[in-house]
Amino acid sequence: MRILGIETSCDETGVAIYDDQQGLLAHQLYSQVKLHADYGGVVPELASRDHVRKTIPLIQQALAQANCSKEDIDGIAYTAGPGLVGALLVGATIGRSIAYAWGKPAVAVHHMEGHLLAPMLEDDVPEFPFLALLVSGGHSMMVNVQGIGQYEVLGESIDDAAGEAFDKTAKLMGLDYPGGPLLAKLAEQGTPGRFRFPRPMTDRPGLDFSFSGLKTFAANTIRSEGDDEQTRADIAFAFQDAVIDTLAIKCKRALKQTGLKSVVIAGGVSANKQLRLQLEAMMTKLQGRVYYPRTEFCTDNGAMIAYAGMQRLKAKQFEPLSVQAKPRWPIDTLAPL
């Protein structure tokens, strides 16, 4: 069984073809980074228009890469939410229309479920149940995962998500968009211990996240300490250290609360090297395991949508003819398999 997956939730256009026996057959991705760089962030209207231009050519390229025709495809999966409503509508409309034209079932995929299941694309996959730490530009979320569709949200961001805080702090430091990876690279030159930033919401019970205050603390430090290159690197180090430490503290707390022994980290921030190293060290001490997708599947991509869509396709969870985009879509409202 083969499925075509389409991802257009924000500023990446992703298309992939996944086979339930052979695995990933094709993976095409176009990033809009250069398009939005002049504006210092994603411009929703420009993102939507670019998805219109890029989605069909990427579908054609994916079919050619997989040496497939429409007759070889058993279903069409597309991201229906959450995300930017205009961008979502592009992928949902194209995906549903192709499904109708080809006489195939259509599957609406939850973007964060795609991220959560992305490690399943690897050779070494986690077994259910596990704890999922989903950290991206738009979401920070801790989820107790008992199975596909069996999600209990233990904590989430109440303001800025981790990735958003990275990008905004990088912008304060004069780094280009997207600033998160550039801030992490700058932090490699930082001096440990020169600055210590707070670990927000770790001094109280609960598993929710808040990073807006940390961003403000960084802004005040930048203003008061000057902006020579070494100071900027030291501030970047302290900021990254605070975010990673906060995520690790919350993970450890969630593991103790649930009794789980495995952690999955996914989403754009899961590509951060220091986050991976700290969680790996923590899980070794706790005699557990940490799993994450390869770097190219940490950011938005069609492969994770195709995989998640395949699971829903097998369960015959199809969409009607109407096209619906859900910019807000709680992950714990999904149907279990």
CSV table of C-alpha atoms in Angstrom, one decimal:
chain,number,residue,atom,x,y,z
A,1,MET,CA,0.0,0.0,0.0
A,2,ARG,CA,1.3,3.4,-1.0
A,3,ILE,CA,0.3,6.9,0.1
A,4,LEU,CA,1.2,10.4,-1.2
A,5,GLY,CA,1.8,12.9,1.7
A,6,ILE,CA,1.5,16.7,1.3
A,7,GLU,CA,2.7,19.2,4.0
A,8,THR,CA,1.9,22.9,3.7
A,9,SER,CA,1.3,24.1,7.2
A,10,CYS,CA,3.7,27.0,7.3
A,11,ASP,CA,6.8,27.9,5.3
A,12,GLU,CA,7.9,24.5,3.9
A,13,THR,CA,6.3,22.7,1.0
A,14,GLY,CA,6.9,18.9,1.5
A,15,VAL,CA,5.7,16.0,-0.6
A,16,ALA,CA,6.6,12.3,0.0
A,17,ILE,CA,5.5,8.8,-1.1
A,18,TYR,CA,5.5,6.1,1.6
A,19,ASP,CA,5.1,2.4,1.1
A,20,ASP,CA,4.0,0.3,4.1
A,21,GLN,CA,6.4,-2.5,3.1
A,22,GLN,CA,9.3,-0.7,1.5
A,23,GLY,CA,9.3,2.5,3.5
A,24,LEU,CA,9.9,5.9,2.2
A,25,LEU,CA,10.1,5.9,-1.7
A,26,ALA,CA,10.3,9.6,-2.4
A,27,HIS,CA,10.9,12.8,-0.4
A,28,GLN,CA,10.8,16.3,-1.9
A,29,LEU,CA,11.1,19.5,0.2
A,30,TYR,CA,11.1,23.2,-0.7
A,31,SER,CA,11.9,25.8,2.0
A,32,GLN,CA,10.6,29.4,1.8
A,33,VAL,CA,13.4,30.7,4.0
A,34,LYS,CA,14.8,33.1,1.4
A,35,LEU,CA,11.3,34.4,0.6
A,36,HIS,CA,10.6,35.4,4.2
A,37,ALA,CA,14.2,36.4,5.2
A,38,ASP,CA,13.7,40.1,4.2
A,39,TYR,CA,10.7,40.3,6.6
A,40,GLY,CA,12.4,38.7,9.6
A,41,GLY,CA,9.6,36.1,9.8
A,42,VAL,CA,6.9,34.2,7.9
A,43,VAL,CA,4.4,36.4,5.9
A,44,PRO,CA,1.3,34.2,5.7
A,45,GLU,CA,0.0,35.5,2.4
A,46,LEU,CA,3.4,35.0,0.7
A,47,ALA,CA,3.6,31.5,2.2
A,48,SER,CA,0.2,30.6,0.8
A,49,ARG,CA,1.0,31.9,-2.7
A,50,ASP,CA,4.3,30.0,-2.7
A,51,HIS,CA,2.7,26.8,-1.8
A,52,VAL,CA,0.3,27.3,-4.7
A,53,ARG,CA,3.4,27.5,-7.0
A,54,LYS,CA,5.4,24.7,-5.6
A,55,THR,CA,3.1,21.9,-4.5
A,56,ILE,CA,2.1,20.4,-7.9
A,57,PRO,CA,5.7,20.4,-9.3
A,58,LEU,CA,6.9,18.7,-6.1
A,59,ILE,CA,4.2,16.1,-6.4
A,60,GLN,CA,5.3,15.4,-10.0
A,61,GLN,CA,8.9,15.2,-8.8
A,62,ALA,CA,8.0,12.8,-6.0
A,63,LEU,CA,6.1,10.5,-8.4
A,64,ALA,CA,9.1,10.5,-10.8
A,65,GLN,CA,11.5,9.8,-7.9
A,66,ALA,CA,9.5,6.8,-6.7
A,67,ASN,CA,8.8,5.7,-10.3
A,68,CYS,CA,5.1,5.7,-9.6
A,69,SER,CA,2.0,6.7,-11.4
A,70,LYS,CA,-1.4,7.6,-10.0
A,71,GLU,CA,-2.4,3.9,-10.3
A,72,ASP,CA,0.3,3.0,-7.8
A,73,ILE,CA,-1.1,5.3,-5.1
A,74,ASP,CA,-3.7,4.1,-2.7
A,75,GLY,CA,-4.4,7.3,-0.8
A,76,ILE,CA,-3.6,11.0,-0.4
A,77,ALA,CA,-2.7,12.4,2.9
A,78,TYR,CA,-2.4,16.2,3.6
A,79,THR,CA,-1.8,18.4,6.6
A,80,ALA,CA,-5.2,19.7,7.7
A,81,GLY,CA,-3.9,21.6,10.8
A,82,PRO,CA,-2.8,23.1,13.0
A,83,GLY,CA,-0.9,25.9,11.1
A,84,LEU,CA,-1.5,29.0,9.0
A,85,VAL,CA,-5.0,28.7,7.7
A,86,GLY,CA,-4.2,30.0,4.2
A,87,ALA,CA,-1.2,27.6,3.8
A,88,LEU,CA,-3.2,24.7,5.1
A,89,LEU,CA,-6.0,25.4,2.7
A,90,VAL,CA,-3.6,25.1,-0.3
A,91,GLY,CA,-2.4,21.7,0.7
A,92,ALA,CA,-5.9,20.5,1.8
A,93,THR,CA,-7.5,21.7,-1.4
A,94,ILE,CA,-4.8,20.2,-3.7
A,95,GLY,CA,-4.7,16.9,-1.7
A,96,ARG,CA,-8.5,16.5,-1.6
A,97,SER,CA,-8.9,17.4,-5.3
A,98,ILE,CA,-6.3,15.0,-6.4
A,99,ALA,CA,-7.9,12.2,-4.3
A,100,TYR,CA,-11.2,13.0,-6.0
A,101,ALA,CA,-9.8,13.1,-9.5
A,102,TRP,CA,-7.8,9.9,-9.0
A,103,GLY,CA,-10.6,8.1,-7.2
A,104,LYS,CA,-8.5,7.6,-4.1
A,105,PRO,CA,-9.4,8.1,-0.4
A,106,ALA,CA,-8.2,11.3,1.3
A,107,VAL,CA,-6.7,11.4,4.8
A,108,ALA,CA,-6.5,14.6,6.9
A,109,VAL,CA,-3.4,14.5,9.1
A,110,HIS,CA,-2.7,16.4,12.3
A,111,HIS,CA,0.7,18.3,11.8
A,112,MET,CA,1.9,17.5,15.4
A,113,GLU,CA,1.0,13.9,15.1
A,114,GLY,CA,3.2,13.8,12.0
A,115,HIS,CA,6.1,15.2,14.1
A,116,LEU,CA,5.3,12.8,17.0
A,117,LEU,CA,5.5,9.8,14.6
A,118,ALA,CA,8.5,11.0,12.6
A,119,PRO,CA,11.0,8.8,14.5
A,120,MET,CA,9.0,5.8,13.1
A,121,LEU,CA,10.7,6.6,9.8
A,122,GLU,CA,14.0,5.4,11.3
A,123,ASP,CA,15.4,1.9,11.7
A,124,ASP,CA,15.4,2.0,15.5
A,125,VAL,CA,11.9,2.9,16.4
A,126,PRO,CA,10.3,3.5,19.9
A,127,GLU,CA,7.7,1.2,21.2
A,128,PHE,CA,4.5,2.4,22.8
A,129,PRO,CA,4.0,3.8,25.3
A,130,PHE,CA,6.4,6.7,25.4
A,131,LEU,CA,6.7,10.3,26.4
A,132,ALA,CA,6.8,12.8,23.5
A,133,LEU,CA,8.4,16.2,23.8
A,134,LEU,CA,7.2,18.2,20.7
A,135,VAL,CA,9.2,21.4,20.3
A,136,SER,CA,8.9,23.6,17.3
A,137,GLY,CA,8.4,27.2,16.2
A,138,GLY,CA,4.8,27.1,17.0
A,139,HIS,CA,4.4,24.5,19.7
A,140,SER,CA,6.0,23.2,22.9
A,141,MET,CA,4.1,20.2,24.2
A,142,MET,CA,4.6,17.2,26.5
A,143,VAL,CA,2.5,14.2,25.6
A,144,ASN,CA,1.8,10.8,27.2
A,145,VAL,CA,1.6,8.6,24.1
A,146,GLN,CA,-0.1,5.2,24.7
A,147,GLY,CA,-0.6,4.5,21.0
A,148,ILE,CA,-1.4,6.2,17.8
A,149,GLY,CA,-4.3,8.6,18.5
A,150,GLN,CA,-4.0,7.9,22.3
A,151,TYR,CA,-2.6,11.2,23.4
A,152,GLU,CA,-2.7,12.8,26.8
A,153,VAL,CA,-1.3,16.4,26.8
A,154,LEU,CA,0.6,16.8,30.1
A,155,GLY,CA,1.9,20.3,29.5
A,156,GLU,CA,2.2,22.9,26.7
A,157,SER,CA,3.4,26.4,26.1
A,158,ILE,CA,1.2,29.2,27.5
A,159,ASP,CA,3.0,31.9,25.4
A,160,ASP,CA,6.0,31.6,23.2
A,161,ALA,CA,7.0,28.1,22.1
A,162,ALA,CA,10.7,27.1,22.4
A,163,GLY,CA,11.4,27.5,18.7
A,164,GLU,CA,9.7,30.9,18.6
A,165,ALA,CA,11.7,32.1,21.6
A,166,PHE,CA,14.9,31.0,19.8
A,167,ASP,CA,14.0,32.9,16.7
A,168,LYS,CA,12.9,36.1,18.5
A,169,THR,CA,16.0,36.1,20.7
A,170,ALA,CA,18.2,35.6,17.7
A,171,LYS,CA,16.5,38.6,16.0
A,172,LEU,CA,17.2,40.7,19.1
A,173,MET,CA,20.9,39.8,18.6
A,174,GLY,CA,20.8,40.8,15.0
A,175,LEU,CA,20.9,37.3,13.5
A,176,ASP,CA,19.2,36.5,10.2
A,177,TYR,CA,15.9,34.6,9.9
A,178,PRO,CA,15.5,31.8,10.8
A,179,GLY,CA,17.6,32.7,13.8
A,180,GLY,CA,17.2,29.6,16.0
A,181,PRO,CA,20.0,27.5,14.3
A,182,LEU,CA,22.2,30.6,14.0
A,183,LEU,CA,21.8,31.3,17.7
A,184,ALA,CA,22.7,27.7,18.5
A,185,LYS,CA,25.8,28.0,16.3
A,186,LEU,CA,26.8,31.2,18.0
A,187,ALA,CA,26.3,29.6,21.4
A,188,GLU,CA,29.1,27.1,20.5
A,189,GLN,CA,31.6,30.0,21.0
A,190,GLY,CA,30.0,31.1,24.3
A,191,THR,CA,31.6,31.0,27.7
A,192,PRO,CA,29.8,28.7,30.2
A,193,GLY,CA,28.9,30.4,33.4
A,194,ARG,CA,29.4,34.1,32.5
A,195,PHE,CA,25.6,34.6,32.4
A,196,ARG,CA,22.9,32.5,34.0
A,197,PHE,CA,19.4,32.9,32.8
A,198,PRO,CA,16.3,31.7,34.7
A,199,ARG,CA,14.6,28.3,34.1
A,200,PRO,CA,11.0,29.5,33.7
A,201,MET,CA,8.2,27.6,35.6
A,202,THR,CA,10.6,24.9,37.0
A,203,ASP,CA,10.2,26.2,40.5
A,204,ARG,CA,6.5,25.3,40.6
A,205,PRO,CA,4.5,22.1,40.0
A,206,GLY,CA,3.2,21.3,36.5
A,207,LEU,CA,4.5,20.6,33.1
A,208,ASP,CA,3.5,23.8,31.2
A,209,PHE,CA,6.1,25.9,29.4
A,210,SER,CA,6.6,29.7,29.2
A,211,PHE,CA,9.5,31.2,27.3
A,212,SER,CA,8.4,34.8,26.7
A,213,GLY,CA,10.0,36.0,30.0
A,214,LEU,CA,13.2,34.3,29.1
A,215,LYS,CA,13.2,36.2,25.8
A,216,THR,CA,12.7,39.5,27.8
A,217,PHE,CA,15.5,38.5,30.2
A,218,ALA,CA,17.8,38.0,27.1
A,219,ALA,CA,16.7,41.4,25.7
A,220,ASN,CA,17.6,43.2,28.9
A,221,THR,CA,21.0,41.4,29.1
A,222,ILE,CA,21.8,42.4,25.5
A,223,ARG,CA,20.9,46.0,26.3
A,224,SER,CA,22.9,46.2,29.5
A,225,GLU,CA,26.0,44.1,28.6
A,226,GLY,CA,26.8,45.5,25.2
A,227,ASP,CA,27.0,43.7,21.9
A,228,ASP,CA,30.6,42.7,21.2
A,229,GLU,CA,31.0,39.4,19.5
A,230,GLN,CA,32.1,37.4,22.6
A,231,THR,CA,29.3,38.9,24.7
A,232,ARG,CA,26.7,37.9,22.1
A,233,ALA,CA,28.1,34.4,22.1
A,234,ASP,CA,28.0,34.2,25.9
A,235,ILE,CA,24.4,35.4,25.9
A,236,ALA,CA,23.5,32.9,23.2
A,237,PHE,CA,25.1,30.2,25.3
A,238,ALA,CA,23.2,31.2,28.4
A,239,PHE,CA,19.9,31.5,26.6
A,240,GLN,CA,20.2,28.1,24.9
A,241,ASP,CA,21.4,26.5,28.1
A,242,ALA,CA,18.3,27.8,30.0
A,243,VAL,CA,15.9,26.6,27.3
A,244,ILE,CA,17.4,23.1,27.1
A,245,ASP,CA,17.7,22.8,30.9
A,246,THR,CA,14.1,23.8,31.3
A,247,LEU,CA,13.0,21.2,28.7
A,248,ALA,CA,15.1,18.5,30.4
A,249,ILE,CA,13.7,19.3,33.9
A,250,LYS,CA,10.2,19.1,32.6
A,251,CYS,CA,10.9,15.8,30.8
A,252,LYS,CA,12.4,14.3,34.0
A,253,ARG,CA,9.3,15.5,35.9
A,254,ALA,CA,7.0,13.9,33.4
A,255,LEU,CA,8.8,10.6,33.3
A,256,LYS,CA,8.5,10.4,37.1
A,257,GLN,CA,4.8,11.3,36.9
A,258,THR,CA,4.0,8.7,34.2
A,259,GLY,CA,6.5,6.0,35.0
A,260,LEU,CA,7.5,5.9,31.3
A,261,LYS,CA,11.0,4.9,30.3
A,262,SER,CA,11.3,6.2,26.7
A,263,VAL,CA,11.3,9.8,25.4
A,264,VAL,CA,10.7,10.9,21.8
A,265,ILE,CA,11.8,14.4,20.9
A,266,ALA,CA,10.5,15.9,17.6
A,267,GLY,CA,9.8,19.2,15.9
A,268,GLY,CA,12.3,21.7,14.6
A,269,VAL,CA,14.0,22.3,17.9
A,270,SER,CA,14.7,18.6,18.3
A,271,ALA,CA,17.6,19.1,15.8
A,272,ASN,CA,19.4,21.1,18.4
A,273,LYS,CA,22.6,19.2,19.2
A,274,GLN,CA,22.9,20.3,22.8
A,275,LEU,CA,19.2,19.3,23.5
A,276,ARG,CA,19.9,15.8,22.1
A,277,LEU,CA,23.1,15.4,24.2
A,278,GLN,CA,21.5,16.6,27.4
A,279,LEU,CA,18.5,14.3,27.0
A,280,GLU,CA,20.7,11.3,26.0
A,281,ALA,CA,22.8,11.8,29.2
A,282,MET,CA,19.7,12.2,31.3
A,283,MET,CA,18.0,9.1,29.9
A,284,THR,CA,21.2,7.1,30.4
A,285,LYS,CA,21.2,7.9,34.1
A,286,LEU,CA,17.6,7.0,34.3
A,287,GLN,CA,18.2,3.7,32.4
A,288,GLY,CA,15.8,4.8,29.6
A,289,ARG,CA,16.0,5.6,25.9
A,290,VAL,CA,15.6,8.8,23.8
A,291,TYR,CA,14.5,8.7,20.2
A,292,TYR,CA,14.4,11.4,17.5
A,293,PRO,CA,14.2,11.6,13.7
A,294,ARG,CA,17.1,12.4,11.5
A,295,THR,CA,17.7,16.1,11.1
A,296,GLU,CA,15.9,16.5,7.8
A,297,PHE,CA,12.7,15.1,9.3
A,298,CYS,CA,12.8,17.4,12.4
A,299,THR,CA,11.5,20.4,10.4
A,300,ASP,CA,8.2,20.3,8.5
A,301,ASN,CA,8.3,17.6,5.8
A,302,GLY,CA,6.0,15.4,3.7
A,303,ALA,CA,7.5,12.2,4.9
A,304,MET,CA,6.1,12.5,8.4
A,305,ILE,CA,2.7,13.3,6.9
A,306,ALA,CA,2.8,10.3,4.6
A,307,TYR,CA,3.7,8.0,7.5
A,308,ALA,CA,1.0,9.4,9.8
A,309,GLY,CA,-1.5,9.3,6.9
A,310,MET,CA,-0.7,5.7,6.2
A,311,GLN,CA,-1.7,4.7,9.7
A,312,ARG,CA,-5.0,6.5,9.3
A,313,LEU,CA,-5.5,5.1,5.8
A,314,LYS,CA,-5.2,1.5,7.1
A,315,ALA,CA,-7.8,2.4,9.8
A,316,LYS,CA,-10.1,3.6,7.0
A,317,GLN,CA,-10.3,7.1,8.6
A,318,PHE,CA,-11.1,9.0,5.4
A,319,GLU,CA,-12.3,12.5,4.7
A,320,PRO,CA,-15.6,13.5,3.0
A,321,LEU,CA,-15.5,15.7,-0.2
A,322,SER,CA,-15.6,18.9,1.8
A,323,VAL,CA,-12.3,20.6,2.4
A,324,GLN,CA,-11.6,21.7,5.9
A,325,ALA,CA,-8.5,23.3,7.4
A,326,LYS,CA,-8.1,23.5,11.2
A,327,PRO,CA,-5.6,26.2,12.2
A,328,ARG,CA,-6.3,25.2,15.8
A,329,TRP,CA,-6.7,21.4,16.4
A,330,PRO,CA,-6.0,19.9,19.8
A,331,ILE,CA,-4.0,16.7,19.4
A,332,ASP,CA,-5.8,15.0,22.2
A,333,THR,CA,-9.1,15.1,20.2
A,334,LEU,CA,-7.8,12.7,17.5
A,335,ALA,CA,-9.5,9.3,17.1
A,336,PRO,CA,-7.4,6.4,18.4
A,337,LEU,CA,-6.5,3.5,16.1
